[in-house]
Amino acid sequence: MREVAIVAAGMTRFGELWGASLRDLFVEAAQQTVESAGADRVDAIYVGNMSAGQFVGQEHLGPLMADHLGMAGVPCIRVESACASGGVALRTAFLEVASGASDLVLAAGVEKMTDGADVTEVLATASDQETEVYHGATFPALYAMIARAHMLSHGTTEEDLAWVSVKNHHHGALNERAQFRREVTTDQVLGSALVSEPLRLLHCSPVSDGAAAVLLCPLDQAAQYTKTPVAIRGAAMATAAMALADRRDISFLDAVALSGAKAYEMAGIGPEQLDLAEVHDCFSIAEICCIEALGLAPPGQGRHCARTGETGLGGRIPVNTSGGLKSKGHPVGATGVAQVVELFEQLTGAAGARQVPDAEFGLAQNMGGTGASSVVHILQAV
Amino acid sequence: MPSPRYWREIPSRYRLEASRCGECGRVSYPPRHICPACRGANLETMDLSHEGRVVTWTVVHVPPTDFLMQAPYALAVVETPEGARMMVQVVDCDPEALEAGMPVALEFRLIRREGRGGILCYGHKAVPAYPIGDAEEAEMQAGEMEVAHA
Amino acid sequence: MAGIAGYGAFIPRRRITTEEIARQWGKDPGTIQRGLLLQEKSVPGFDEDTITISVAAGRSALARSGVSPSRVGALYIGSESHPYAVKPSGTVVAEALGIGPDVHVADFEFACKAGTEAMFVALALVESKRVDYALAIGADTSQGAPDDALEFSASAGGAAYLFGRDDPLAEVVEAVSYTTDTPDFWRREGEFYPRHGGRFTGEPAYFKHVTAATSRILEKTGLEPGDFRFAVFHMPNGKFPLSVGKALGFTRQQIEPGWIVPTMGNTYSGSSPTGLAAVLDLADPDDLILITSFGSGAGSDSFVLRATGLLPQRRGLAPSVRSMLDGQHRYVTYGEYAKYREKIIVND
C-alpha cells in the first residue's frame, strides 16, 4: 500500500447553528478544505454521517453532498458507524488512496442535530434496539452503567469524572470553533442536573451541528498541495459486542483496545511515543475508559489523569486539546474527522494557544454507540 | 413498534427464552444463531430462571419520550443463575438502594405502550428479592423465593 | 372430584391511604374510614395491568399445582379493565405462562364477578372432561372517578385458579350462579370512569344477589353456615361483606381471614378470588369454604369448597396473600397516584 498524507483540513464552528442546514455545513467545511489545498476537483468523497435520515429526513447523502459541492459526477459515499462515522469515513478514504484506486480523496463528516428531531431517541438507535432501548435505555443511561461498573471495579468517583470535563473545557476555551468556550469548575459539574446517575449534565457532551473535512493524497504527491503534509501511519477499526449485557467486562472498551493495538502495530510505535491524543469523550467516563484501553494509563488508573494534569496541556500526554467532544461539541458524524483536523493543526504547528510543542505523533480515537465500534488513526508530522 | 417486530420477540420477552451453545455451553439471551463465544452453530433453546443478581445499574432522570411518566427509573444489567445477562428496569424499590450483587426476581410487566392507540409491549423487570435493610423480612422472603422455584 | 389443583395471587406493591385521598378532596378521613371500613388500597404502577397481574398469579398457581403448562387446555381471564378493548388478555397470559397453542382462551366481563365467572366455566370444562386442566383468573386495575366514593376503594390485584380432576388442593363440592338485569353500576364504551346508582347498589344489587346465590347453594348442598370454617364474600368496601355475612348467619371469625379489603381495597374481579386465596393459605384439610362473588349488572357466583390434605403440602410453593399485603410496599401521594392512574392529561 502507498503512504498516504493529509494535505488540508477544515471545519465549521460547532454549536447550535440555527442558520445552517446540513448542506450548508458540509459545503462550508469541504470547500474550506479543498480551497486551502488549491484543488478544484477530487477523485472521490467519503462523508461520515450517523443519522441524516432521522434528523432531517434525508438519506442518499453521497450524491447530494457531491452535487452541492459542485462536484456532481464524483463518486461520493455516505459512511455510517454511529458516532464513529467520521473516523470510519476517514479510514475508508485512506484505503482508497493507499490502494492506488484514487489520488485525491476528501474525507468529511457532518451532522445536523438541532432541526427538531427527538435527539435522545435518534441517538439511542446506536445501541441495541431489542434488548436495551426497548427497556428505556438512553445513551447517557448506558454510559452511566459503564461508569458505575468502572466505579465498582476501580473506585472511580464522580469527582474523577468531573475533572475530565474541567480539563476539556479549559482546552475548549482556547478553541475559537468550540461550542463552549468557558471554563467550568468541579463544583459546577457536580452541581449540574442529573441525567442518568451517576452522570450529570456537565459530564455529557452537548447536542451540536457541524462539519469537518480533510483532504488525502499519496505522500509523494503531497507537495502539490501543501508545504506541511501530515502522514497517516496507522488506520484501524474494530468492533465489540453491541449490548452491554453481552460484554466481557462492562468497564473496559475492548473495541478501543483492539483498534488501538492494530493502529500502533501498523504505525510501528507504542503509546509512549505519542505527543497528544484526541479521544472520544462523549461522556467523561468515556475519556477515562479510552485512555486506559489505548494504553495511555494503566487500567483503573485513568481516573487520576485529568486531576493530576497528566492529560492536560503541558502534561505527560495531552488529551483532547481541542476541548474534546465535551467542550468543542459533538455533531455526531463530524466528530471523527474534527479530531483529525485538530491533530493536523497540532502536527503542522498551527494550533495557536493550544499548541503542543514539537508534536510529532498524534492519535485520534473515535467510537460508535457505547463502544461497539472504534476507529483509531495515528498521524505523524513529516 | 410495528407488530411483526414485537411479535417475533415474544418467546424471549415473555418466557425469557435463551439459547445454550451445544459446543461450549455459553448461554445467550436473547437466543442467537451463532454462539458469540465459539462461533458454534449448534444452539438449543431453553428458558431462564426468573431471578438474578445486579451487575451494574443507573437511575435514568432524563427518559425517552415513551418513558416520561416512569422517570426516574432504575435500569440494570442482571445476570441469571444460568450465566445469561440482560438489561431490565428495576422497580418496586428505592432506586438509591441498588447494590452490586443484589438478588432480584424477574416479574412480567408492561414495558411500553405505542402511543394512545398502538400495541402494548410486555417483557420482564427486576424487583428486589427482599426489601433492603429488613433482615428478618429479607430472610423470610428469600426463603419463600427459593421454595417457589424448587 | 374436580377441584382447585393450584392457586395463586398477586397484589401490586404500592399503596395509598384513605386519608391521603380524603385530604385531596377536603373530606374528613375519619368519617370515610369508619363509613367504608377502609384504611388503604393497592395502586398499580404504570407498568402493571390486568395482564401482568394475571401472569404473576398464574405463575404461582402453576407452581403450587406442579402441572406443566402444556397440559392446560383452557385459560380464562375475567376483568373489567382488560388492557385492550379488542384483543384478548388471555393470549398474552397464555404465551407468558407457556400455555398453548392447543388451548381455548376467552376474556370474561361481568363487572366485579368476571373472575368467578371464569372459575365457573373453567370448572365446568374440567368436570365435563373436555379439558384436563383449566386456568381461571380474576384480575383488575379498575378506576374510581375522582372525588367519588369508589375512588377510595378501587384497587388492583388478582388471583388465579387451576382446575383439574386429579388430586386437587381443594375439591369443589358445588357451584351455583344467580343473575338478573340490574343496572346498579356500569361503564359505557369510551368512558374512562364507571358510574353507579349510589344507594341503589346496596340492597337491590349486592345484598339481593349475594344472599340469593348463597341461600341457593346452602339449600343445594344441605349445609348450614355453622358447617363452614371460612366464608368469603365480594368486598366492594369493608362494610358490605360483614353485613351480608352476618345476615346470612356467618360469624366474624369465619369472615375475617378472607376479609382483606381494609388494606387491599376492592380489586373488582380479583376481590373474592383474592379473598379465597387468603383463606386457602390458612385452611386445614377437610375445612369447608364458602365463596360468593358479586358483579354489578348483576349477578353472583357461589362455590362450596373442601380443603384436602394436599393443600398444606403445596401452599408454601408460592407467596401467601398475607405476605403480599403486609410485606414490602410503598405509600404514594395523591399526585403520584394520579400519575400512575393516568388521571393527568399529557401531550401525546
Coordinates of C-alpha atoms in Angstrom, one line a residue, chain B residues 6 10-11 14-15 50 66 68-71 89 91-93 106-111 113 115-116 118-122 124-125 127-128 130-132 137 140-141 144 147-150, chain C residues 10 12-14 45-49 51-53 55-56 59 63 83-84 91-99 316-320 323 326-328 330 338-340 342 344 346 348:
Chain B
Y6 CA -42.7 -7.1 18.5
I10 CA -42.4 -12.8 22.3
P11 CA -40.6 -16.0 23.3
Y14 CA -42.4 -13.3 27.7
R15 CA -40.7 -16.6 28.7
H50 CA -37.0 -15.7 36.9
D66 CA -42.3 6.9 25.8
L68 CA -41.7 10.1 30.6
M69 CA -44.2 9.1 33.2
Q70 CA -42.0 6.5 34.7
A71 CA -38.9 8.6 35.4
Q89 CA -35.6 -1.9 34.7
V91 CA -38.8 -1.4 40.0
D92 CA -40.8 -1.5 43.3
C93 CA -37.7 -0.3 45.1
L106 CA -37.8 -11.1 37.4
E107 CA -41.5 -10.2 37.0
F108 CA -43.7 -9.9 33.9
R109 CA -44.5 -6.2 33.3
L110 CA -45.8 -3.8 30.7
I111 CA -42.6 -2.2 29.2
R113 CA -47.2 1.5 25.0
G115 CA -48.9 6.0 22.0
R116 CA -52.7 6.1 22.6
G118 CA -50.8 1.3 19.3
I119 CA -49.9 -2.1 20.7
L120 CA -48.9 -2.8 24.3
C121 CA -45.4 -4.2 24.6
Y122 CA -44.6 -6.6 27.5
H124 CA -39.7 -8.5 32.3
K125 CA -38.5 -6.2 35.0
V127 CA -37.7 -6.4 41.6
P128 CA -35.6 -6.8 44.7
Y130 CA -36.2 -8.9 49.5
P131 CA -36.5 -5.4 51.0
I132 CA -33.2 -3.7 51.7
E137 CA -38.2 -9.9 56.4
M140 CA -38.4 -14.8 55.1
Q141 CA -38.9 -13.6 51.5
E144 CA -40.1 -18.1 50.0
V147 CA -39.1 -22.6 47.7
A148 CA -41.1 -21.1 44.8
H149 CA -38.5 -22.2 42.4
A150 CA -37.9 -25.6 43.9
Chain C
F10 CA -50.7 -11.1 43.2
P12 CA -49.1 -4.7 43.5
R13 CA -46.7 -3.2 46.0
R14 CA -47.8 0.5 46.1
G45 CA -47.6 1.0 38.7
F46 CA -47.5 2.4 35.2
D47 CA -46.1 -1.0 34.2
E48 CA -48.8 -3.1 35.8
D49 CA -52.2 -4.1 34.4
I51 CA -52.3 -9.0 32.1
T52 CA -49.2 -8.6 34.3
I53 CA -51.2 -9.3 37.5
V55 CA -49.3 -13.7 34.8
A56 CA -47.9 -13.3 38.3
R59 CA -47.2 -18.5 37.7
A63 CA -46.1 -23.6 40.8
P83 CA -55.8 -3.6 28.6
Y84 CA -57.3 -3.9 25.1
T91 CA -53.5 -14.8 24.7
V92 CA -50.7 -12.7 26.2
V93 CA -51.0 -14.5 29.6
A94 CA -51.1 -17.9 27.9
E95 CA -47.9 -17.2 26.0
A96 CA -46.2 -15.8 29.1
L97 CA -47.1 -18.9 31.1
G98 CA -46.0 -21.3 28.3
I99 CA -49.6 -22.5 27.8
G316 CA -45.6 -22.9 50.6
L317 CA -44.5 -23.1 46.9
A318 CA -45.7 -19.5 46.2
P319 CA -46.1 -16.3 48.2
S320 CA -49.1 -16.0 50.5
S323 CA -47.1 -11.8 52.7
D326 CA -48.0 -7.0 54.8
G327 CA -44.7 -7.3 53.0
Q328 CA -42.6 -4.7 51.2
R330 CA -44.5 1.9 49.4
A338 CA -53.0 10.4 39.8
K339 CA -49.9 10.0 37.6
Y340 CA -50.0 6.1 37.8
E342 CA -53.4 8.3 34.2
I344 CA -53.2 13.6 34.5
V346 CA -50.4 14.9 29.0
D348 CA -49.3 12.8 23.0

